Coordinates of C-alpha atoms in Angstrom, one line a residue:
M1 CA 202.1 -89.9 11.3
G2 CA 202.0 -91.1 14.9
I3 CA 200.5 -94.5 14.2
I4 CA 201.8 -97.4 16.3
G5 CA 200.9 -101.0 15.6
N6 CA 198.7 -102.6 18.2
L7 CA 199.4 -106.3 17.6
S8 CA 201.9 -108.2 19.6
S9 CA 204.6 -110.4 18.0
D10 CA 202.7 -113.5 19.3
Q11 CA 199.5 -112.3 17.6
L12 CA 201.4 -111.7 14.3
D13 CA 203.0 -115.1 14.5
S14 CA 199.6 -116.7 15.0
F15 CA 198.1 -114.8 12.1
N16 CA 201.0 -115.7 9.8
S17 CA 200.6 -119.4 10.8
Q18 CA 196.9 -119.8 10.9
G19 CA 195.8 -117.2 8.4
F20 CA 193.3 -115.6 10.8
L21 CA 193.3 -113.9 14.1
V22 CA 190.5 -113.1 16.6
L23 CA 190.8 -109.8 18.5
E24 CA 188.2 -109.9 21.3
S25 CA 186.4 -106.7 22.4
F26 CA 187.9 -104.8 19.4
A27 CA 184.7 -102.7 19.1
S28 CA 183.1 -101.1 22.2
P29 CA 179.4 -101.6 23.0
E30 CA 178.8 -98.0 22.1
E31 CA 180.4 -98.4 18.6
I32 CA 178.3 -101.5 18.0
D33 CA 175.1 -99.8 19.2
A34 CA 175.7 -96.8 16.9
M35 CA 176.2 -99.0 13.8
M36 CA 173.3 -101.3 14.5
K37 CA 170.9 -98.4 15.2
R38 CA 171.9 -96.6 12.1
M39 CA 171.4 -99.7 10.0
E40 CA 168.0 -100.1 11.6
Q41 CA 167.2 -96.5 10.4
L42 CA 168.5 -97.2 6.9
L43 CA 166.4 -100.3 6.6
H44 CA 163.3 -98.4 7.8
E45 CA 163.9 -95.7 5.2
F46 CA 164.6 -98.2 2.4
D47 CA 161.9 -98.5 -0.3
C48 CA 162.0 -102.2 -1.2
S49 CA 160.0 -101.6 -4.3
S50 CA 163.1 -99.7 -5.7
T51 CA 165.1 -102.8 -6.2
T52 CA 164.8 -106.6 -6.0
S53 CA 168.6 -107.2 -6.4
I54 CA 169.4 -110.6 -4.8
F55 CA 172.9 -111.4 -3.6
S56 CA 173.6 -115.1 -4.2
T57 CA 176.1 -116.4 -1.6
K58 CA 176.4 -119.7 -3.5
N59 CA 176.8 -118.3 -7.0
Q60 CA 178.3 -114.9 -6.7
Q61 CA 178.3 -114.5 -10.5
Q62 CA 174.5 -113.9 -10.4
S63 CA 175.0 -110.5 -8.8
T64 CA 176.3 -108.6 -11.8
D65 CA 173.6 -106.1 -12.6
N66 CA 174.4 -102.3 -12.7
Y67 CA 172.9 -101.9 -9.3
F68 CA 175.5 -104.3 -7.9
F69 CA 178.4 -102.6 -9.8
E70 CA 177.4 -99.1 -8.8
S71 CA 177.2 -100.2 -5.1
A72 CA 180.9 -99.9 -4.9
E73 CA 180.4 -96.2 -4.2
N74 CA 176.9 -96.3 -2.7
V75 CA 174.9 -97.7 0.1
S76 CA 172.9 -100.5 -1.6
F77 CA 170.5 -103.2 -0.4
F78 CA 170.6 -106.9 -1.5
F79 CA 168.0 -109.5 -0.7
E80 CA 168.4 -113.1 0.5
E81 CA 167.8 -115.7 -2.2
K82 CA 165.0 -117.1 -0.1
A83 CA 163.4 -113.7 0.6
F84 CA 160.7 -113.9 -2.2
G85 CA 157.8 -116.3 -2.6
D86 CA 156.6 -117.8 -5.9
D87 CA 154.3 -114.8 -6.3
G88 CA 157.3 -112.5 -6.3
N89 CA 156.5 -110.9 -3.0
L90 CA 158.5 -110.9 0.1
R91 CA 157.8 -113.8 2.4
Q92 CA 158.4 -111.7 5.5
Q93 CA 159.1 -108.1 6.5
K94 CA 161.9 -106.3 4.6
E95 CA 164.0 -106.0 7.8
L96 CA 164.3 -109.9 7.8
S97 CA 164.7 -110.3 4.1
I98 CA 168.0 -108.4 3.4
N99 CA 171.2 -110.3 2.9
K100 CA 173.6 -107.4 3.1
V101 CA 174.0 -103.6 2.7
G102 CA 177.1 -102.4 0.9
H103 CA 179.6 -101.4 -0.3
A104 CA 180.6 -97.9 0.8
L105 CA 179.2 -97.6 4.3
H106 CA 182.7 -96.7 5.5
E107 CA 182.7 -93.6 3.3
I108 CA 179.1 -92.5 3.4
E109 CA 177.6 -93.3 6.8
P110 CA 179.1 -91.5 9.8
A111 CA 178.8 -94.3 12.4
F112 CA 180.5 -96.7 10.1
K113 CA 183.1 -94.2 8.9
K114 CA 184.0 -93.3 12.4
F115 CA 184.8 -96.9 13.3
S116 CA 186.5 -97.7 10.0
S117 CA 188.8 -94.7 10.2
S118 CA 189.5 -95.0 13.9
E119 CA 193.1 -95.0 15.3
K120 CA 192.8 -98.6 16.5
F121 CA 191.7 -99.7 13.0
S122 CA 194.6 -97.9 11.4
S123 CA 197.0 -99.3 14.0
L124 CA 195.8 -102.8 13.2
M125 CA 196.6 -102.2 9.5
F126 CA 200.0 -100.7 10.4
S127 CA 200.8 -103.8 12.4
L128 CA 200.0 -105.9 9.4
G129 CA 202.6 -103.9 7.4
Y130 CA 200.3 -101.7 5.3
K131 CA 202.0 -98.5 4.0
R132 CA 199.1 -96.8 2.2
P133 CA 195.9 -98.8 3.0
V134 CA 192.5 -98.1 1.7
V135 CA 189.2 -99.7 2.6
I136 CA 188.0 -100.9 -0.8
Q137 CA 184.6 -102.1 0.4
S138 CA 182.4 -102.5 3.4
M139 CA 179.3 -104.6 4.1
Y140 CA 176.7 -105.0 6.8
I141 CA 175.8 -108.7 6.7
F142 CA 172.6 -109.8 8.4
K143 CA 172.7 -113.6 8.2
Q144 CA 168.9 -113.6 8.8
P145 CA 167.2 -116.1 11.0
G146 CA 166.1 -119.2 9.1
I147 CA 167.1 -117.9 5.6
G148 CA 170.6 -116.4 6.1
G149 CA 172.4 -117.9 3.1
E150 CA 175.4 -120.3 3.0
V151 CA 178.6 -118.6 1.9
V152 CA 180.7 -121.2 -0.1
P153 CA 184.5 -121.6 0.5
H154 CA 186.4 -118.7 -0.9
Q155 CA 189.4 -116.4 -0.7
D156 CA 189.0 -112.6 -0.5
N157 CA 191.9 -112.0 -2.9
S158 CA 189.7 -113.7 -5.6
F159 CA 187.4 -110.7 -5.6
L160 CA 189.6 -107.8 -4.7
Y161 CA 192.9 -108.5 -6.4
T162 CA 196.0 -106.3 -6.4
E163 CA 199.4 -107.1 -7.9
P164 CA 201.0 -108.3 -5.7
P165 CA 198.0 -109.5 -3.6
T166 CA 197.3 -107.4 -0.5
C167 CA 193.7 -107.9 0.5
T168 CA 192.9 -108.4 4.2
G169 CA 189.4 -109.1 5.5
L170 CA 188.2 -107.5 8.7
W171 CA 185.1 -109.2 10.1
L172 CA 183.5 -107.5 13.1
A173 CA 180.8 -109.5 15.0
L174 CA 178.0 -107.1 15.9
E175 CA 176.2 -110.1 17.5
D176 CA 177.5 -113.3 18.9
A177 CA 178.5 -115.7 16.1
T178 CA 178.1 -119.4 16.9
I179 CA 178.0 -122.7 15.0
T180 CA 174.2 -122.5 15.4
N181 CA 173.6 -119.2 13.7
G182 CA 176.2 -119.3 11.0
C183 CA 179.7 -118.3 12.3
L184 CA 182.7 -118.3 10.1
W185 CA 184.7 -121.5 9.4
A186 CA 188.3 -121.6 8.0
I187 CA 191.0 -124.0 7.0
P188 CA 194.0 -123.0 9.2
G189 CA 197.1 -122.4 7.3
S190 CA 195.4 -122.6 3.9
Q191 CA 196.6 -119.1 3.0
K192 CA 200.1 -120.6 2.5
N193 CA 198.9 -122.4 -0.7
G194 CA 198.3 -119.2 -2.6
L195 CA 195.3 -118.0 -4.6
V196 CA 193.3 -120.7 -6.4
R197 CA 191.1 -118.6 -8.6
R198 CA 189.9 -115.1 -9.5
M199 CA 186.6 -113.5 -10.3
I200 CA 187.1 -111.4 -13.5
R201 CA 184.8 -108.6 -14.7
G202 CA 184.4 -108.6 -18.5
E203 CA 182.0 -107.1 -21.0
E204 CA 179.2 -109.5 -20.1
G205 CA 179.5 -109.3 -16.3
V206 CA 181.8 -111.4 -14.0
S207 CA 183.0 -114.9 -14.2
F208 CA 185.6 -117.1 -12.4
D209 CA 188.7 -118.0 -14.3
R210 CA 188.7 -121.5 -12.7
P211 CA 186.2 -123.8 -11.1
L212 CA 185.8 -123.9 -7.3
P213 CA 188.1 -126.5 -5.8
T214 CA 186.6 -129.3 -3.6
Y215 CA 187.4 -129.0 0.1
D216 CA 187.1 -131.6 2.8
Q217 CA 184.8 -130.2 5.4
K218 CA 186.7 -131.9 8.2
D219 CA 189.6 -129.5 7.5
F220 CA 187.5 -126.5 8.5
V221 CA 187.4 -125.1 12.1
P222 CA 184.6 -122.9 13.5
I223 CA 185.4 -119.4 14.5
E224 CA 182.9 -118.7 17.2
V225 CA 183.1 -115.2 18.6
K226 CA 181.3 -112.8 20.9
A227 CA 179.9 -109.5 19.8
G228 CA 182.7 -106.9 19.5
S229 CA 185.3 -109.4 18.3
M230 CA 187.2 -108.7 15.2
V231 CA 188.3 -111.6 12.9
V232 CA 191.3 -110.6 10.8
I233 CA 191.4 -112.7 7.6
H234 CA 194.4 -113.2 5.3
G235 CA 193.4 -112.6 1.7
D236 CA 194.3 -116.2 0.6
L237 CA 192.6 -117.9 3.6
I238 CA 189.9 -120.4 2.6
H239 CA 186.8 -119.6 4.7
Q240 CA 183.1 -120.1 4.5
S241 CA 179.9 -120.0 6.6
F242 CA 176.8 -122.2 6.6
E243 CA 173.2 -121.3 6.3
N244 CA 171.6 -119.8 9.4
Q245 CA 168.8 -122.2 10.3
S246 CA 168.4 -120.8 13.8
P247 CA 165.9 -118.3 15.0
K248 CA 168.7 -115.9 15.9
S249 CA 170.4 -113.4 13.5
R250 CA 174.2 -113.0 13.2
H251 CA 174.9 -109.4 12.2
A252 CA 178.4 -108.5 11.2
Y253 CA 180.3 -105.5 9.7
S254 CA 182.8 -106.7 7.2
L255 CA 185.5 -104.6 5.5
H256 CA 188.3 -105.3 3.0
V257 CA 191.5 -103.4 2.9
V258 CA 194.1 -103.3 0.2
D259 CA 197.5 -101.6 0.0
T260 CA 198.1 -98.9 -2.7
D261 CA 201.8 -98.4 -2.1
G262 CA 203.8 -100.4 -4.7
C263 CA 200.7 -102.4 -5.5
K264 CA 198.4 -102.2 -8.6
W265 CA 194.6 -102.5 -8.4
A266 CA 193.6 -105.1 -11.1
P267 CA 191.5 -103.4 -13.8
D268 CA 189.4 -106.5 -14.2
N269 CA 188.2 -106.5 -10.6
W270 CA 184.4 -106.1 -10.2
I271 CA 185.0 -102.8 -8.4
R272 CA 185.8 -99.9 -10.8
R273 CA 185.6 -96.7 -8.9
K274 CA 185.0 -93.3 -10.4
V275 CA 186.7 -91.6 -7.4
E276 CA 189.9 -93.0 -5.9
P277 CA 189.4 -93.9 -2.2
E278 CA 191.2 -92.0 0.5
P279 CA 194.0 -93.9 2.3
L280 CA 193.7 -94.5 6.1
Y281 CA 197.2 -93.1 6.4
V282 CA 200.5 -92.9 4.4
S283 CA 203.6 -94.2 6.0

């Protein structure tokens, strides 16, 4: 196989303690430029009259139409909640109205696939103990100036559940992420308390099996990072981001990885793929 883990014992100890880890300069300027330029092309080619699917970052149960479900194996576009006026038209140009593009960029788009299947990415997963990891979803998140929506406190295992739980979030800053433009916030060590709820897909869409717990905002710490930094997020870590009320965007490329060795993908997850994803490696 030839894959060697690229995390030090100190980094692993920090991740296990805090539930997240920042890896500065994980992506090169060339990799960032390739992904951002390709997304610019995709947005230019996107016919916004073909869909008006909105991704609600506050109430994720709203995003349960077929367009959303089919996005698991496509490159699909989702608008911000505040993108449309009362007349049903976009308030501003489409490039500034999209919340995210997902959820199979890592499989379909070469610039994203190259990064997502790179040796350093696989080495990172190997360091974390993955035996047969697959990228189960990927998203380009825009956090648009002025309207980039708040993302409520959540755990990634809630949405991408395996038995036993194995989801890890990989959040790559394509632009500097600051308190001003909507960086990530997390409760350090909260992953040790386990999973608090799951989103279940049933016959009538998706719903949560329990209400969202109340969290004290003073327990959250900001994760401000420079472009190129990778934030590694434990699947049970409580994290969130606030609305971007600044004039500066906060682009990020987010991936979620699960193990498929000795782990079962929950059949009531929102993602139900027709084609099994290819593993990054098999150890």
